[in-house]
Amino acid sequence: MDVVLEIADTFVGDYAFAWANPARPAPYDFPNQVNQTSQVFSTWTYKPSSIYFSLEPSQYAYMSAWDRENVYRQAISLFLITWIFGTILYFVFSTLSYYTIYDHKQMAHPKFLRNQVKLEMWQAMTSVPAMSLLTTPCWLLEVRGYTKLYGTSAEGPGVWYDYLQLPLFLLVTDACIYLIHRGLHHPLVYKHLHKPHHKWIVPTPFASYAFHPVDGFLQSVPYHVFPMVFPLNKYASVFLFVFVNFWTILIHDGEYMANSPIINGAACHTLHHLYFNYNYGQYTTLWDRLGGSYRQPDEALFQKEAKLSATEWQKQTAEMEKIVKEVEGEDDRTYDPLDAKKTN
């Protein structure tokens, strides 16, 4: 995140903080000083966050009372970066998925909510700022050197680890998210934190960020803890941040490309939304299999006509209604009447 922060500071942050919190004039005269009030004093020196590129700072980098190393400035910047960048990722990827992958015929499902897409967006947009705020301390620990992030292979364990770190990251975080996600389904926790995400029985890609903010943050914690325990290349970290967000959208797109016994894709996650107590994993089915919570998707989900048939939907609805009574008691969702379904 230090690379991202440097880019943001160079193009936006330096100017914004120089205007919002300008530095005091220097207490002594500079050589050839023209206007004493225009000269400021800063002990900050520029150090590139990467050996692969550097962005020479403008004069504005030295004109704020809060230089780039100031913890308060870093916190504000990281919060805004997470909020803005996360929102952009959400809308770009979700919209692309919604219009290129998602089958809008699924919106005729009897358990599709009235105005669901708008509700998903609203839930996401009201949650992202709070999730960003909760995430900011994690980013601060990272940029201030409290992790094992490294910039080059020479700084890390070796070239071999550059290849191992990606599957290791997915394996470890998948296990942690499985445990956290399953814990969020505990009766003492579910109704307070995780239920807002299960409002979407038949989710669209816009449901990917539609969490209670504490729920969304808790499921992201493994991504921040990993580089505190294991070495991780800083560029791989940025790539994985984007990939994780992209994957979260993909497993909500309702397009079941393959019935993989290993990958916990959209088909597996759809069953989680329909039947609640299965397929808690994020990337693989490994931990669900070990934890006894794996449910294999029916073959009908991979046959387009059968998947969208009234028979399949009636079967799903009957089981869902039975389970929702066990998990939630009364179903307080508002579904679309059949004559108001949108299938375009």
XYZ file of C-alpha atoms in Angstrom:
344
model
C 0.000 0.000 0.000
C 3.006 2.338 0.368
C 3.348 2.376 -3.433
C -0.314 3.326 -3.831
C 0.043 5.949 -1.114
C 3.067 7.503 -2.853
C 1.172 7.745 -6.140
C -1.836 9.298 -4.385
C 0.371 11.782 -2.538
C 2.201 12.823 -5.695
C -0.894 13.593 -7.720
C -3.407 14.617 -5.051
C -2.285 14.442 -1.433
C 0.617 16.897 -1.560
C -1.583 19.631 -3.023
C -4.540 18.894 -0.739
C -2.557 18.886 2.513
C -0.476 21.918 1.522
C -3.757 23.791 1.121
C -5.587 22.305 4.126
C -2.718 22.410 6.628
C 0.104 24.619 5.337
C 3.513 24.642 6.994
C 4.701 27.661 8.945
C 7.226 30.037 7.411
C 10.853 29.234 8.204
C 12.258 31.116 11.211
C 15.337 32.252 9.284
C 16.224 33.831 5.955
C 16.953 31.711 2.911
C 19.577 32.876 0.394
C 18.045 35.121 -2.250
C 14.750 35.140 -0.365
C 12.145 37.205 -2.159
C 9.067 36.807 -0.015
C 9.596 35.621 3.540
C 6.014 34.436 3.971
C 6.352 32.133 0.957
C 9.252 30.140 2.431
C 8.508 27.157 4.636
C 10.715 24.767 6.541
C 10.455 20.964 6.197
C 12.813 18.257 7.433
C 11.085 15.605 5.332
C 13.169 14.007 2.580
C 11.813 11.994 -0.310
C 12.493 8.249 -0.333
C 10.906 6.233 -3.165
C 8.649 3.402 -2.023
C 9.962 1.272 -4.875
C 13.256 0.750 -6.668
C 11.345 0.170 -9.893
C 10.008 3.685 -10.219
C 10.134 7.012 -8.491
C 7.864 10.026 -8.642
C 9.809 13.188 -7.957
C 7.664 15.232 -5.587
C 6.641 18.773 -6.396
C 7.301 21.735 -4.111
C 3.902 21.127 -2.518
C 5.251 17.960 -0.862
C 7.259 20.262 1.441
C 4.568 22.856 2.058
C 2.308 21.069 4.559
C 2.696 20.965 8.332
C 1.897 17.272 7.945
C 4.565 15.734 5.718
C 4.094 12.362 4.062
C 5.359 10.517 7.156
C 2.780 12.088 9.459
C 0.565 9.359 10.903
C -2.596 11.498 10.861
C -2.084 12.434 7.241
C -1.399 8.802 6.335
C -4.556 7.694 8.132
C -6.722 10.235 6.296
C -5.150 9.383 2.943
C -5.455 5.615 3.417
C -9.075 5.947 4.492
C -9.949 7.994 1.406
C -7.964 5.712 -0.924
C -9.740 2.630 0.428
C -13.152 4.281 0.220
C -12.740 5.789 -3.251
C -10.732 2.987 -4.837
C -12.984 0.328 -3.295
C -16.067 2.107 -4.605
C -14.584 2.359 -8.095
C -13.653 -1.338 -8.089
C -17.135 -2.235 -6.889
C -19.015 -0.309 -9.542
C -16.666 -1.092 -12.446
C -16.401 -4.833 -11.870
C -19.975 -5.311 -10.670
C -21.405 -3.376 -13.598
C -19.275 -5.300 -16.094
C -20.357 -8.583 -14.540
C -23.999 -7.496 -14.369
C -24.168 -6.602 -18.065
C -21.837 -9.228 -19.547
C -22.121 -12.341 -17.347
C -25.167 -12.181 -15.089
C -28.307 -13.731 -16.574
C -31.102 -11.239 -15.924
C -33.663 -14.015 -16.226
C -32.708 -14.973 -12.678
C -34.472 -11.817 -11.539
C -37.748 -13.678 -12.140
C -36.868 -16.097 -9.324
C -39.636 -16.098 -6.661
C -37.058 -15.165 -4.017
C -35.720 -12.131 -5.857
C -36.480 -9.032 -3.801
C -38.434 -5.985 -4.827
C -35.952 -3.322 -6.032
C -33.151 -5.698 -5.111
C -30.372 -4.211 -7.259
C -30.963 -0.736 -5.810
C -31.064 -2.209 -2.304
C -27.786 -4.062 -2.874
C -26.114 -0.868 -4.091
C -27.475 1.129 -1.160
C -26.274 -1.445 1.368
C -22.838 -1.459 -0.231
C -22.514 2.331 -0.442
C -23.539 2.821 3.186
C -21.150 0.082 4.338
C -18.007 0.873 2.329
C -17.112 4.078 4.267
C -17.367 2.269 7.615
C -15.453 -0.744 6.277
C -12.771 1.637 4.999
C -12.523 3.294 8.402
C -12.118 -0.062 10.139
C -9.504 -1.110 7.583
C -7.396 2.043 7.907
C -5.433 0.914 11.026
C -4.436 -2.248 9.138
C -3.070 -0.191 6.242
C -1.277 2.082 8.717
C 0.544 -0.869 10.263
C 1.582 -1.870 6.760
C 2.925 1.457 5.514
C 4.694 2.126 8.822
C 6.676 -1.084 8.581
C 4.904 -3.502 10.902
C 4.552 -6.265 8.321
C 6.838 -8.591 6.370
C 6.129 -6.950 3.032
C 9.168 -6.745 0.752
C 9.905 -5.044 -2.552
C 12.310 -7.338 -4.439
C 13.223 -11.017 -4.455
C 16.545 -10.126 -2.853
C 14.717 -8.580 0.085
C 12.441 -11.621 0.491
C 13.114 -15.307 1.074
C 14.090 -15.820 -2.575
C 12.767 -16.191 -6.104
C 11.189 -19.523 -5.193
C 8.991 -17.782 -2.629
C 7.770 -15.261 -5.204
C 5.889 -18.171 -6.762
C 4.916 -19.910 -3.515
C 3.427 -16.834 -1.854
C 0.311 -16.694 -4.045
C -0.984 -20.241 -3.373
C 0.089 -19.884 0.270
C -1.898 -16.650 0.574
C -5.004 -18.257 -0.927
C -4.708 -21.390 1.214
C -4.162 -19.569 4.524
C -6.730 -16.816 3.993
C -9.265 -19.336 2.705
C -8.943 -21.283 5.965
C -9.247 -18.141 8.098
C -12.238 -16.792 6.182
C -13.936 -20.169 6.447
C -13.649 -20.045 10.242
C -14.739 -16.403 10.452
C -17.622 -16.904 8.035
C -18.847 -19.986 9.842
C -18.584 -18.097 13.131
C -20.732 -15.317 11.684
C -23.492 -17.900 11.266
C -23.566 -18.625 14.990
C -27.064 -17.757 16.310
C -25.651 -15.175 18.734
C -23.883 -13.346 15.901
C -25.825 -13.990 12.707
C -28.827 -11.684 13.196
C -26.627 -8.785 14.328
C -23.890 -8.906 11.694
C -24.289 -11.418 8.876
C -28.012 -11.337 8.180
C -27.822 -8.171 6.005
C -25.725 -10.079 3.474
C -28.143 -13.000 3.507
C -30.982 -10.691 2.645
C -30.066 -11.553 -0.941
C -31.333 -15.101 -1.489
C -30.699 -14.794 -5.224
C -27.793 -12.328 -5.353
C -26.590 -10.221 -8.244
C -22.979 -9.014 -8.654
C -23.967 -5.864 -6.751
C -24.472 -7.999 -3.623
C -20.707 -8.546 -3.419
C -20.134 -5.541 -1.111
C -23.616 -5.519 0.415
C -22.507 -6.400 3.963
C -22.895 -5.038 7.432
C -19.616 -3.059 7.691
C -18.297 -5.053 10.665
C -19.088 -8.291 8.832
C -17.249 -7.107 5.728
C -14.251 -5.981 7.771
C -14.026 -9.213 9.773
C -13.906 -11.266 6.589
C -11.077 -9.056 5.307
C -8.926 -9.362 8.438
C -7.029 -12.472 7.192
C -5.757 -10.468 4.207
C -4.131 -7.969 6.572
C -2.868 -10.508 9.097
C -1.182 -12.660 6.441
C 1.705 -10.220 5.707
C 2.238 -9.783 9.440
C 2.961 -13.505 9.728
C 4.283 -14.452 6.287
C 6.515 -12.538 3.865
C 4.597 -11.031 0.951
C 5.795 -9.025 -2.021
C 4.268 -5.527 -1.895
C 3.291 -5.676 -5.574
C 1.684 -9.068 -5.060
C -0.196 -7.497 -2.155
C -1.731 -4.837 -4.410
C -2.546 -7.453 -7.066
C -4.198 -9.695 -4.470
C -6.240 -6.777 -3.119
C -7.724 -6.258 -6.595
C -8.096 -10.006 -7.174
C -9.944 -10.550 -3.890
C -12.444 -7.832 -4.784
C -12.852 -9.235 -8.289
C -13.353 -12.775 -6.960
C -15.970 -11.590 -4.462
C -17.968 -10.192 -7.365
C -17.502 -13.329 -9.491
C -18.946 -15.667 -6.869
C -22.096 -13.524 -6.820
C -22.606 -13.375 -10.599
C -24.855 -16.452 -10.775
C -23.006 -17.881 -13.775
C -22.030 -21.480 -13.101
C -19.255 -22.194 -15.572
C -18.019 -25.517 -14.240
C -18.972 -27.950 -11.517
C -15.514 -28.012 -9.972
C -14.987 -30.225 -6.916
C -12.117 -27.946 -5.855
C -13.055 -24.347 -6.638
C -15.717 -22.714 -4.492
C -17.188 -20.665 -7.321
C -20.523 -19.028 -8.013
C -22.463 -22.305 -7.942
C -21.220 -23.193 -4.464
C -21.776 -19.677 -3.178
C -25.278 -19.569 -4.631
C -26.117 -22.603 -2.506
C -24.774 -20.727 0.503
C -27.205 -17.862 -0.128
C -30.087 -20.239 -0.768
C -29.502 -22.716 2.039
C -27.376 -20.726 4.548
C -25.483 -23.534 6.282
C -23.225 -24.784 3.491
C -20.146 -23.710 1.518
C -18.605 -21.091 3.794
C -15.274 -21.116 1.937
C -14.011 -18.287 -0.237
C -11.817 -19.921 -2.873
C -11.834 -23.681 -2.442
C -14.068 -26.434 -1.130
C -11.214 -27.865 0.992
C -12.191 -26.393 4.347
C -15.894 -27.061 3.845
C -15.067 -30.680 3.119
C -12.899 -30.915 6.223
C -15.534 -29.089 8.295
C -18.453 -31.170 7.029
C -20.240 -28.181 5.499
C -19.665 -28.835 1.809
C -22.705 -29.188 -0.424
C -22.157 -30.148 -4.031
C -24.207 -28.116 -6.532
C -26.902 -30.014 -8.389
C -26.261 -30.777 -12.040
C -29.397 -28.799 -12.889
C -27.529 -25.590 -12.057
C -25.199 -26.212 -14.991
C -28.013 -26.749 -17.481
C -29.429 -23.391 -18.498
C -33.022 -24.499 -19.117
C -33.184 -26.578 -15.948
C -31.476 -23.864 -13.914
C -34.146 -21.306 -14.853
C -37.091 -23.697 -14.755
C -40.091 -23.262 -12.482
C -39.538 -26.794 -11.183
C -36.009 -26.023 -9.993
C -37.051 -22.712 -8.472
C -39.952 -24.309 -6.616
C -37.606 -26.939 -5.196
C -35.136 -24.250 -4.096
C -37.890 -22.137 -2.590
C -39.376 -24.992 -0.579
C -36.045 -25.909 1.003
C -35.017 -22.280 1.507
C -38.259 -21.447 3.338
C -37.766 -24.404 5.640
C -34.172 -23.452 6.463
C -34.867 -19.738 6.872
C -37.372 -20.543 9.619
C -34.686 -22.497 11.459
C -32.031 -19.812 10.996
C -33.997 -16.570 11.218
C -37.476 -17.443 12.394
C -39.799 -15.132 10.494
C -38.770 -14.193 6.950
C -38.963 -10.392 6.853
C -37.888 -9.976 3.222
C -40.185 -8.350 0.643
C -40.251 -10.247 -2.612
C -41.388 -9.083 -6.019
C -44.861 -10.257 -7.051
C -44.718 -12.568 -10.056
C -46.295 -10.035 -12.396
C -43.670 -7.412 -11.549
C -40.590 -9.479 -12.396
C -38.050 -7.962 -14.736
C -36.411 -10.365 -17.109
C -34.576 -7.986 -19.441
